[in-house]
Every structure is written in C-alpha cells, then in structure tokens.
C-alpha cells in the first residue's frame, strides 16, 4: 500500500516518531508496498544494508511481526532477506524482511500495546513459539495491558 494510506505502518511510525519531520542524517528504508510485490521485494533487498542499526517492530494478537504470521513459510527463509508473504489480514499480499534480517539487526525494539497483545507477548517471551519471538533478544516496550500475562517480578 502507498505510504500515505491510513493502514500504512510506515505512515504511522513516521507520524509518531517524527511529527515535525525526519532528521536529515536519519535514513529510513521504506518498503514500496504500492509496487508489484515481487519486484518491490527485489528492489528493497537491493537497498537494504547488510545490518540495520535499529529495527522497530510491532506484535500482532496472533504473535506475528513484520508480516511474518504463524506458520508462514517465510519463517524458514534464511537466504533471502526480503520476501513476499500472504497475510491473514488485509492486505493479503505483503512484503516482509526475513528472520535473517531481524536476527542481524544491531538493535531490536518491539512495541506492544493493549491487553489484546498480552497472550502473544507471553508466548513470544516465555514459550518462543510465535514469530515475534525472533525479537526476544531485543528491547520490548509495552504498556501494562500487554505485559499482564507475564509473571510479576519478585
């Protein structure tokens, strides 16, 4: 989808993090979701650096992250760095970085908000059986609702 689309993750993140404009020295690598998916994946892989300094991720209620949904064949892809995937929610055809890109990032930041994400957060951090567990070594920022299924620290 185009970057100005209401459901665009790029639009949402850019608006939240840079409401007054992006700093000139910051490089954002935007996936061109409005282009033909296979070509967009090849193009993005061509500009993506070998290692991202910061990778900002979110978690879905089913534990997906980066459009890597549970059971997706893309979770087994370690050679390519960008693939097309079929999502379980609109839009069905998406672009995603692969686990190789997520694991190689210098800094991983996972955002989780709301009670509806609590079980997915627990599964990612305690069971490791959902795609968002790929970011288990990163920093997780969450509100009380998203953290409610985690054990309390003593």
PDB file of N, CA and C in Angstrom, residues 58-70 116-117 119-124 129-134:
ATOM      1  N   UNK A  58       6.492  -4.354  15.686  1.00  0.00           N
ATOM      2  CA  UNK A  58       5.290  -4.431  16.497  1.00  0.00           C
ATOM      3  C   UNK A  58       4.849  -5.884  16.554  1.00  0.00           C
ATOM      4  N   UNK A  59       3.925  -6.170  17.429  1.00  0.00           N
ATOM      5  CA  UNK A  59       3.441  -7.537  17.603  1.00  0.00           C
ATOM      6  C   UNK A  59       1.931  -7.563  17.375  1.00  0.00           C
ATOM      7  N   UNK A  60       1.472  -8.563  16.653  1.00  0.00           N
ATOM      8  CA  UNK A  60       0.042  -8.744  16.434  1.00  0.00           C
ATOM      9  C   UNK A  60      -0.560  -9.654  17.489  1.00  0.00           C
ATOM     10  N   UNK A  61      -1.871  -9.673  17.559  1.00  0.00           N
ATOM     11  CA  UNK A  61      -2.559 -10.506  18.544  1.00  0.00           C
ATOM     12  C   UNK A  61      -2.244 -11.983  18.374  1.00  0.00           C
ATOM     13  N   UNK A  62      -1.893 -12.397  17.165  1.00  0.00           N
ATOM     14  CA  UNK A  62      -1.532 -13.794  16.908  1.00  0.00           C
ATOM     15  C   UNK A  62      -0.030 -14.033  17.052  1.00  0.00           C
ATOM     16  N   UNK A  63       0.708 -13.015  17.478  1.00  0.00           N
ATOM     17  CA  UNK A  63       2.152 -13.145  17.660  1.00  0.00           C
ATOM     18  C   UNK A  63       2.957 -12.836  16.416  1.00  0.00           C
ATOM     19  N   UNK A  64       2.292 -12.374  15.344  1.00  0.00           N
ATOM     20  CA  UNK A  64       3.062 -12.062  14.135  1.00  0.00           C
ATOM     21  C   UNK A  64       3.859 -10.782  14.333  1.00  0.00           C
ATOM     22  N   UNK A  65       4.904 -10.657  13.562  1.00  0.00           N
ATOM     23  CA  UNK A  65       5.682  -9.428  13.495  1.00  0.00           C
ATOM     24  C   UNK A  65       6.240  -9.305  12.091  1.00  0.00           C
ATOM     25  N   UNK A  66       6.403  -8.093  11.624  1.00  0.00           N
ATOM     26  CA  UNK A  66       6.977  -7.841  10.293  1.00  0.00           C
ATOM     27  C   UNK A  66       6.230  -8.597   9.189  1.00  0.00           C
ATOM     28  N   UNK A  67       4.948  -8.790   9.348  1.00  0.00           N
ATOM     29  CA  UNK A  67       4.123  -9.575   8.404  1.00  0.00           C
ATOM     30  C   UNK A  67       4.556 -11.031   8.313  1.00  0.00           C
ATOM     31  N   UNK A  68       5.269 -11.503   9.310  1.00  0.00           N
ATOM     32  CA  UNK A  68       5.605 -12.928   9.427  1.00  0.00           C
ATOM     33  C   UNK A  68       4.563 -13.536  10.355  1.00  0.00           C
ATOM     34  N   UNK A  69       3.577 -14.177   9.749  1.00  0.00           N
ATOM     35  CA  UNK A  69       2.467 -14.746  10.503  1.00  0.00           C
ATOM     36  C   UNK A  69       2.785 -16.179  10.927  1.00  0.00           C
ATOM     37  N   UNK A  70       2.186 -16.662  12.023  1.00  0.00           N
ATOM     38  CA  UNK A  70       2.418 -18.048  12.440  1.00  0.00           C
ATOM     39  C   UNK A  70       2.181 -19.020  11.283  1.00  0.00           C
ATOM     40  N   UNK A 116      -5.063  -6.950  24.400  1.00  0.00           N
ATOM     41  CA  UNK A 116      -5.253  -7.936  23.329  1.00  0.00           C
ATOM     42  C   UNK A 116      -3.932  -8.547  22.867  1.00  0.00           C
ATOM     43  N   UNK A 117      -2.817  -7.932  23.235  1.00  0.00           N
ATOM     44  CA  UNK A 117      -1.498  -8.453  22.847  1.00  0.00           C
ATOM     45  C   UNK A 117      -0.842  -9.272  23.966  1.00  0.00           C
ATOM     46  N   UNK A 119      -1.317 -12.194  25.550  1.00  0.00           N
ATOM     47  CA  UNK A 119      -1.003 -13.613  25.353  1.00  0.00           C
ATOM     48  C   UNK A 119       0.098 -13.784  24.309  1.00  0.00           C
ATOM     49  N   UNK A 120       0.086 -12.984  23.268  1.00  0.00           N
ATOM     50  CA  UNK A 120       1.137 -13.059  22.248  1.00  0.00           C
ATOM     51  C   UNK A 120       2.492 -12.668  22.838  1.00  0.00           C
ATOM     52  N   UNK A 121       2.510 -11.643  23.678  1.00  0.00           N
ATOM     53  CA  UNK A 121       3.749 -11.231  24.343  1.00  0.00           C
ATOM     54  C   UNK A 121       4.268 -12.365  25.216  1.00  0.00           C
ATOM     55  N   UNK A 122       3.375 -12.963  25.998  1.00  0.00           N
ATOM     56  CA  UNK A 122       3.791 -14.069  26.869  1.00  0.00           C
ATOM     57  C   UNK A 122       4.371 -15.215  26.050  1.00  0.00           C
ATOM     58  N   UNK A 123       3.690 -15.585  24.993  1.00  0.00           N
ATOM     59  CA  UNK A 123       4.166 -16.699  24.163  1.00  0.00           C
ATOM     60  C   UNK A 123       5.517 -16.380  23.529  1.00  0.00           C
ATOM     61  N   UNK A 124       5.691 -15.147  23.080  1.00  0.00           N
ATOM     62  CA  UNK A 124       6.967 -14.768  22.462  1.00  0.00           C
ATOM     63  C   UNK A 124       8.114 -14.831  23.459  1.00  0.00           C
ATOM     64  N   UNK A 129       7.206 -19.561  20.709  1.00  0.00           N
ATOM     65  CA  UNK A 129       6.546 -20.324  19.642  1.00  0.00           C
ATOM     66  C   UNK A 129       5.745 -19.463  18.668  1.00  0.00           C
ATOM     67  N   UNK A 130       5.973 -18.156  18.679  1.00  0.00           N
ATOM     68  CA  UNK A 130       5.314 -17.263  17.723  1.00  0.00           C
ATOM     69  C   UNK A 130       6.398 -16.444  17.015  1.00  0.00           C
ATOM     70  N   UNK A 131       6.109 -15.942  15.819  1.00  0.00           N
ATOM     71  CA  UNK A 131       7.132 -15.221  15.057  1.00  0.00           C
ATOM     72  C   UNK A 131       7.783 -14.053  15.794  1.00  0.00           C
ATOM     73  N   UNK A 132       7.046 -13.362  16.631  1.00  0.00           N
ATOM     74  CA  UNK A 132       7.636 -12.231  17.344  1.00  0.00           C
ATOM     75  C   UNK A 132       8.739 -12.653  18.310  1.00  0.00           C
ATOM     76  N   UNK A 133       8.859 -13.935  18.591  1.00  0.00           N
ATOM     77  CA  UNK A 133       9.966 -14.430  19.415  1.00  0.00           C
ATOM     78  C   UNK A 133      11.310 -14.209  18.728  1.00  0.00           C
ATOM     79  N   UNK A 134      11.311 -13.931  17.436  1.00  0.00           N
ATOM     80  CA  UNK A 134      12.559 -13.596  16.739  1.00  0.00           C
ATOM     81  C   UNK A 134      13.220 -12.372  17.361  1.00  0.00           C
TER      82      UNK A 134
END
